[in-house]
PDB file of C-alpha atoms in Angstrom:
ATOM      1  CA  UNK M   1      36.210  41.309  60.330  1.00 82.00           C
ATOM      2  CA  UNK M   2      34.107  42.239  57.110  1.00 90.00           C
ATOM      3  CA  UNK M   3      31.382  40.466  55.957  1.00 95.00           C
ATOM      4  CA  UNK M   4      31.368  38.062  53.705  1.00 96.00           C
ATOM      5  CA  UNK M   5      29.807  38.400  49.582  1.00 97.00           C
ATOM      6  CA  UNK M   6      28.603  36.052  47.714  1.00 97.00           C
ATOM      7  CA  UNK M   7      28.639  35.831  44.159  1.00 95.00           C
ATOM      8  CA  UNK M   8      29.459  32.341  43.612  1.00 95.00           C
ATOM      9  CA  UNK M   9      26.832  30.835  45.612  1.00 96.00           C
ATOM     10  CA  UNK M  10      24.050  33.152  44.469  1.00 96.00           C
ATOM     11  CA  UNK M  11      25.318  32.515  40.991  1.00 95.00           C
ATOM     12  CA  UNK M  12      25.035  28.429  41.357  1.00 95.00           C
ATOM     13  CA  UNK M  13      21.168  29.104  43.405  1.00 97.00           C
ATOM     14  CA  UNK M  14      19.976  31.082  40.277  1.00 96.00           C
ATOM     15  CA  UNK M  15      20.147  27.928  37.792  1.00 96.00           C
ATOM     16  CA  UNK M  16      19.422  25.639  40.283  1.00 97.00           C
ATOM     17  CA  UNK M  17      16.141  27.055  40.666  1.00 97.00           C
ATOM     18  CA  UNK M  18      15.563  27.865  37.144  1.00 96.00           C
ATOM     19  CA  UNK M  19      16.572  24.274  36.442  1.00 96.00           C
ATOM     20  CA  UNK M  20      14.034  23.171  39.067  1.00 95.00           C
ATOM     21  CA  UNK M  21      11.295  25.377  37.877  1.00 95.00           C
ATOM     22  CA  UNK M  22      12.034  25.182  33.865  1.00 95.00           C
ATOM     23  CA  UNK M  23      12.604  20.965  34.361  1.00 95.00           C
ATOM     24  CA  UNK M  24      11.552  19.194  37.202  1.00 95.00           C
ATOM     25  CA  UNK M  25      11.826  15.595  36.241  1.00 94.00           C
ATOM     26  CA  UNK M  26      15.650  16.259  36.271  1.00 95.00           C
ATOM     27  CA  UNK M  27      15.344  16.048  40.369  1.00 96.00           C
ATOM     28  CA  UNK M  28      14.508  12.934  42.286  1.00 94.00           C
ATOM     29  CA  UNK M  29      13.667  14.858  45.550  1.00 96.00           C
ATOM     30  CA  UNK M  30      12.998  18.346  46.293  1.00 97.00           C
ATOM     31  CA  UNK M  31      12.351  20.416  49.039  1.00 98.00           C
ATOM     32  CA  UNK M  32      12.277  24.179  48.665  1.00 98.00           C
ATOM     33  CA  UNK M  33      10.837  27.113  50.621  1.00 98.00           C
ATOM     34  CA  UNK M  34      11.585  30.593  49.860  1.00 98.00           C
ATOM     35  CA  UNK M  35      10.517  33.948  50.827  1.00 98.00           C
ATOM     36  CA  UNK M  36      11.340  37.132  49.548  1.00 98.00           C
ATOM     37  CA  UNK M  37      10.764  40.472  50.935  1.00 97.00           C
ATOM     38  CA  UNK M  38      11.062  43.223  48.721  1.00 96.00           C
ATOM     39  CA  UNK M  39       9.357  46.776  48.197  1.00 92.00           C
ATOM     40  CA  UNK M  40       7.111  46.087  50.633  1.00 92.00           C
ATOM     41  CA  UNK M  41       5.644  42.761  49.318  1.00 95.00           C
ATOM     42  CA  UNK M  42       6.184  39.582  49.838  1.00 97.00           C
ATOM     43  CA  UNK M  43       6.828  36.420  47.963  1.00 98.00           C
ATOM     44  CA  UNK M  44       7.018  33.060  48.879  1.00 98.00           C
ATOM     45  CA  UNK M  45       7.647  30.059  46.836  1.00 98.00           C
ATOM     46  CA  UNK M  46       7.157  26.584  48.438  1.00 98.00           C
ATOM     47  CA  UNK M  47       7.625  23.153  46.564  1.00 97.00           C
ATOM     48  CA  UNK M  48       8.107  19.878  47.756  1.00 97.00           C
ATOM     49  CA  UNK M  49       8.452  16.531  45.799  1.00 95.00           C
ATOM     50  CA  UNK M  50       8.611  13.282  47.823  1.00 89.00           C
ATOM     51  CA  UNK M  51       7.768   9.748  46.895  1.00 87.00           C
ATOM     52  CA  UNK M  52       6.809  10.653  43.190  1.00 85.00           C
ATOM     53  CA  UNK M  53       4.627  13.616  44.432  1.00 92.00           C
ATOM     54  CA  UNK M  54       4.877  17.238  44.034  1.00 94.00           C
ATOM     55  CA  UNK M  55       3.271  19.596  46.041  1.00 95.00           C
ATOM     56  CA  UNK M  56       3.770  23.702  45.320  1.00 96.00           C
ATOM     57  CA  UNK M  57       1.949  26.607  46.699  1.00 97.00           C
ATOM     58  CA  UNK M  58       2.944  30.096  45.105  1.00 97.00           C
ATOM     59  CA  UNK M  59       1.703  33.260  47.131  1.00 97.00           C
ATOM     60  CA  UNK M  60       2.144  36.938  47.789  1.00 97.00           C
ATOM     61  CA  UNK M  61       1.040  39.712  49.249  1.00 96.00           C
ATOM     62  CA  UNK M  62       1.365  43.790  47.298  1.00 94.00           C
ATOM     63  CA  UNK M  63       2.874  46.645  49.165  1.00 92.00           C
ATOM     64  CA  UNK M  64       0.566  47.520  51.946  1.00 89.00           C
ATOM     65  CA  UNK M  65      -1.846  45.584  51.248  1.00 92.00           C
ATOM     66  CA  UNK M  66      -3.075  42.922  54.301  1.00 90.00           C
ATOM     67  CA  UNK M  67      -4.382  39.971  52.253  1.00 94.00           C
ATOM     68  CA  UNK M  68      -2.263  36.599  50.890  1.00 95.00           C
ATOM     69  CA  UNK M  69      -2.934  36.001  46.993  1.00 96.00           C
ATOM     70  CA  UNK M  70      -1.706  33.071  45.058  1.00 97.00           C
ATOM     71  CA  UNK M  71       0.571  34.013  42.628  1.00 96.00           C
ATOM     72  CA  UNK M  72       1.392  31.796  39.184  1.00 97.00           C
ATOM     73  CA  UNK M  73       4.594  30.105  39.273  1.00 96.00           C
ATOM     74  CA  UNK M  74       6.371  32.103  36.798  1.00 95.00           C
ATOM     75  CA  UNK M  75       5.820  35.095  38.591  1.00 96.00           C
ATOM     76  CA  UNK M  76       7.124  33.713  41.800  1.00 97.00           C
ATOM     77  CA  UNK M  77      10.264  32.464  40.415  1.00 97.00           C
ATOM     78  CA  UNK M  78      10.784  35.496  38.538  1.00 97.00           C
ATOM     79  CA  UNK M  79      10.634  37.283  41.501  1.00 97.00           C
ATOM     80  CA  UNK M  80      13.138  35.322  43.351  1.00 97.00           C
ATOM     81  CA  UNK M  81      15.396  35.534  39.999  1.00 97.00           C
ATOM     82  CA  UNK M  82      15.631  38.958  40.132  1.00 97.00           C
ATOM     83  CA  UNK M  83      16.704  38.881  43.688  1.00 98.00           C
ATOM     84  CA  UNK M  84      19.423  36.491  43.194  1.00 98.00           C
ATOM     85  CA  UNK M  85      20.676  38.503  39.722  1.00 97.00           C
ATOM     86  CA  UNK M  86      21.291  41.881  42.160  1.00 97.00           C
ATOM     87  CA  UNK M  87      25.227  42.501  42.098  1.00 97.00           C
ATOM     88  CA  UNK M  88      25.941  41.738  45.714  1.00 98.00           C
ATOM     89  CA  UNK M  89      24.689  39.730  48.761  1.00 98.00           C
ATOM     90  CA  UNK M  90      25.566  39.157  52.260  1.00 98.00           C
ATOM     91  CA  UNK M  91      24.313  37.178  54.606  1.00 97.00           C
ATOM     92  CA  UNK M  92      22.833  36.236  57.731  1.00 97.00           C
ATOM     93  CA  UNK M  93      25.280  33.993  60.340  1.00 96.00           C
ATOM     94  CA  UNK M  94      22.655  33.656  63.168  1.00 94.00           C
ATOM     95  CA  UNK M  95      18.731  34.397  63.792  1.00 91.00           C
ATOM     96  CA  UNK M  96      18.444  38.088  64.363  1.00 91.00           C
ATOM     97  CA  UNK M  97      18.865  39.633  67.975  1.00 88.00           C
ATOM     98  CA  UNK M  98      15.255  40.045  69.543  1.00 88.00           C
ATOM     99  CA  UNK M  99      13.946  43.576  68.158  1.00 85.00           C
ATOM    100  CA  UNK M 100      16.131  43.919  65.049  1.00 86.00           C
ATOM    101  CA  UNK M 101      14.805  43.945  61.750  1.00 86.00           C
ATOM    102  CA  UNK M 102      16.032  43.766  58.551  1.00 92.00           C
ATOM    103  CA  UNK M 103      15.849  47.257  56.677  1.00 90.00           C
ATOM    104  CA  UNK M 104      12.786  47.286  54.170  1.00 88.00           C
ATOM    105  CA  UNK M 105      14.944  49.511  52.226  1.00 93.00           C
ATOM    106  CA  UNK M 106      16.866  46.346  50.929  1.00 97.00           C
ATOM    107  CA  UNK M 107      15.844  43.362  49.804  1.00 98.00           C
ATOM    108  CA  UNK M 108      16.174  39.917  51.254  1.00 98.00           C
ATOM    109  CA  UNK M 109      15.172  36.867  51.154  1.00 98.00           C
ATOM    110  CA  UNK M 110      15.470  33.698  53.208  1.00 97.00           C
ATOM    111  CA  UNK M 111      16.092  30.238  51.573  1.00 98.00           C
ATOM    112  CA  UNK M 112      15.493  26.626  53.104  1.00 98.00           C
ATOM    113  CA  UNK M 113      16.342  24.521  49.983  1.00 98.00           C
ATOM    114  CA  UNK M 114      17.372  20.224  49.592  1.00 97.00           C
ATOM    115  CA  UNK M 115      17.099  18.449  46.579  1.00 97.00           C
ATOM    116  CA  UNK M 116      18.875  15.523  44.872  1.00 96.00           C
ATOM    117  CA  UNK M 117      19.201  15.072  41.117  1.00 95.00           C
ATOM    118  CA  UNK M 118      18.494  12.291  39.476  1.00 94.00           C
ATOM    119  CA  UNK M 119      21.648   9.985  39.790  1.00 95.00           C
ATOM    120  CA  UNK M 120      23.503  12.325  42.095  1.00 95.00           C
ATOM    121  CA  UNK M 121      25.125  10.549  44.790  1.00 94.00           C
ATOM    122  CA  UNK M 122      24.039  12.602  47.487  1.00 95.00           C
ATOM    123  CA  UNK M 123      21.646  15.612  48.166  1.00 95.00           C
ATOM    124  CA  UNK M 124      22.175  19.290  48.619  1.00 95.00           C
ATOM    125  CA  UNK M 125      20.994  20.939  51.629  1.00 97.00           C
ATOM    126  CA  UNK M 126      21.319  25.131  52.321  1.00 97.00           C
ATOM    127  CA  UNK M 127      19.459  27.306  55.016  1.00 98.00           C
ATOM    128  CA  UNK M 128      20.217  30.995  54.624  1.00 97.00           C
ATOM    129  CA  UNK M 129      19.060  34.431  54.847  1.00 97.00           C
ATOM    130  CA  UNK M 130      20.318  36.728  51.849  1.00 98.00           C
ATOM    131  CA  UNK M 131      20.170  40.521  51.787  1.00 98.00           C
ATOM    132  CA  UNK M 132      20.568  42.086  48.014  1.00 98.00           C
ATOM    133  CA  UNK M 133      22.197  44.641  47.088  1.00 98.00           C
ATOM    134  CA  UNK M 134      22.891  46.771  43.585  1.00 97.00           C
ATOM    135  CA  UNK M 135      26.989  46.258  43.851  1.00 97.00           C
ATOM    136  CA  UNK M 136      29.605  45.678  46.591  1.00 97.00           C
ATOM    137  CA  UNK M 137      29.935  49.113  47.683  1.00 97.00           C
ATOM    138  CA  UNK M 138      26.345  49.587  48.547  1.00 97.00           C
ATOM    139  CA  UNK M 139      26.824  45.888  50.506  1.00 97.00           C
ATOM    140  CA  UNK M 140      29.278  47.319  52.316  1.00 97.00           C
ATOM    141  CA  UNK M 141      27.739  50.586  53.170  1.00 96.00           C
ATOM    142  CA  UNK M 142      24.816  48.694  54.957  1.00 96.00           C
ATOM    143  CA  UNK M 143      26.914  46.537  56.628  1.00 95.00           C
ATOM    144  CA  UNK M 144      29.189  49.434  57.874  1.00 95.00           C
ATOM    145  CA  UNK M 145      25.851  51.215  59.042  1.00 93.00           C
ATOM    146  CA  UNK M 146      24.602  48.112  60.958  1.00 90.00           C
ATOM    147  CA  UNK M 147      27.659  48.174  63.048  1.00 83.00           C
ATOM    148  CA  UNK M 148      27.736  45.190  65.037  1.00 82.00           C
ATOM    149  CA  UNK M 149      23.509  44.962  65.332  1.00 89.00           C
ATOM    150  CA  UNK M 150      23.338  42.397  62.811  1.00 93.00           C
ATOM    151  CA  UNK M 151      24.850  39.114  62.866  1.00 95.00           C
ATOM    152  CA  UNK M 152      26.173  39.261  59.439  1.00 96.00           C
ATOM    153  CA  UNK M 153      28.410  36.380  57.860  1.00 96.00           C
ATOM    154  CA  UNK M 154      32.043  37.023  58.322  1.00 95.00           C
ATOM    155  CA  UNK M 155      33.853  33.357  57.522  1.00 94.00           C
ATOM    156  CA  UNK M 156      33.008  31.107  54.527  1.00 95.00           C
ATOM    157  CA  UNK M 157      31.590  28.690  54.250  1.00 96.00           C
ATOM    158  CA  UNK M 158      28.555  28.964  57.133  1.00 96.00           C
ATOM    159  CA  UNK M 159      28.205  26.458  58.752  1.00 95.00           C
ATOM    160  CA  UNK M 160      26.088  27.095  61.388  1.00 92.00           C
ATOM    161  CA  UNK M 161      23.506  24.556  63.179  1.00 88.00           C
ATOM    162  CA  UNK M 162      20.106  26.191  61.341  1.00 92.00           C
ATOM    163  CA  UNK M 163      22.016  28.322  58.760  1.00 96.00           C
ATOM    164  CA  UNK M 164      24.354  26.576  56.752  1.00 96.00           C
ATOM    165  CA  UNK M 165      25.946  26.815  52.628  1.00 96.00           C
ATOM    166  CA  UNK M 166      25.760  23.617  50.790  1.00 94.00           C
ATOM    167  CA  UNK M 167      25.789  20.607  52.550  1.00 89.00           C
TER     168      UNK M 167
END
């Protein structure tokens, strides 16, 4: 079966988190860990808002380098903007098999996110592990070249018991 894209959910993250960012008082709760891999750094955005208070910590670490820094929050979400703007994504169904690793080559980035809006009903809640890519055909390439080593997402939506889509 061949993995599963997706546009439309990486298209409804990227204002979602702009929206978060840009206008926090529009959320009643929030909960929202992120970290991207990508060139050989790392970013990681974590933000939490419970009970009326918000707690954030933005960090990173450069391309070979071996020590954390705190980033500014602009930069972090700019970061995981551009990730989430690449033409293509797959997924990840399942934790990875022991030993495999994601190729360094490509970026991805793994995203634990709840929040509730202000007068929403209910809350949102997604757990997932993205891999970029520049368009479909390169997508596809990597996933024909992982074979069967990496538990990519074949069925929409995922609804797995630690990775999930919207719930």
């Amino acid at each position: 079966m061949p993995p599963a894209l997706y546009p439309d959910l990486t298209a409804s993250l990227r204002p979602l988190l702009d929206e978060l960012h840009q206008a926090p008082e529009r959320f009643q709760t929030w909960d929202a860990h992120l970290e991207l891999v990508a060139a050989g750094g790392l970013v990681v955005v974590k933000t939490k808002r419970e009970k009326g208070v918000v707690d954030s910590l933005f960090w990173g670490r450069a391309p070979k380098a071996t020590e954390n820094q705190q980033l500014p929050e602009a930069t972090a979400y700019a970061a995981i903007d551009r990730f989430l703007g690449l033409g293509a994504h797959l997924a990840l169904a399942d934790a990875l098999p022991e030993g495999a690793v994601l190729d360094e080559a490509y970026p991805h980035c793994a995203v634990k996110l709840s929040c509730r809006k202000k007068g929403a009903p209910k809350s949102l809640a997604l757990s997932m592990v993205f891999i970029g890519f520049n368009d479909e055909t390169d997508a596809m390439a990597y996933a024909d070249r992982a074979g069967g080593s990496l538990p990519l997402t074949t069925t929409r939506p995922l609804k797995g018991e630690k990775l999930h889509e919207w719930r």
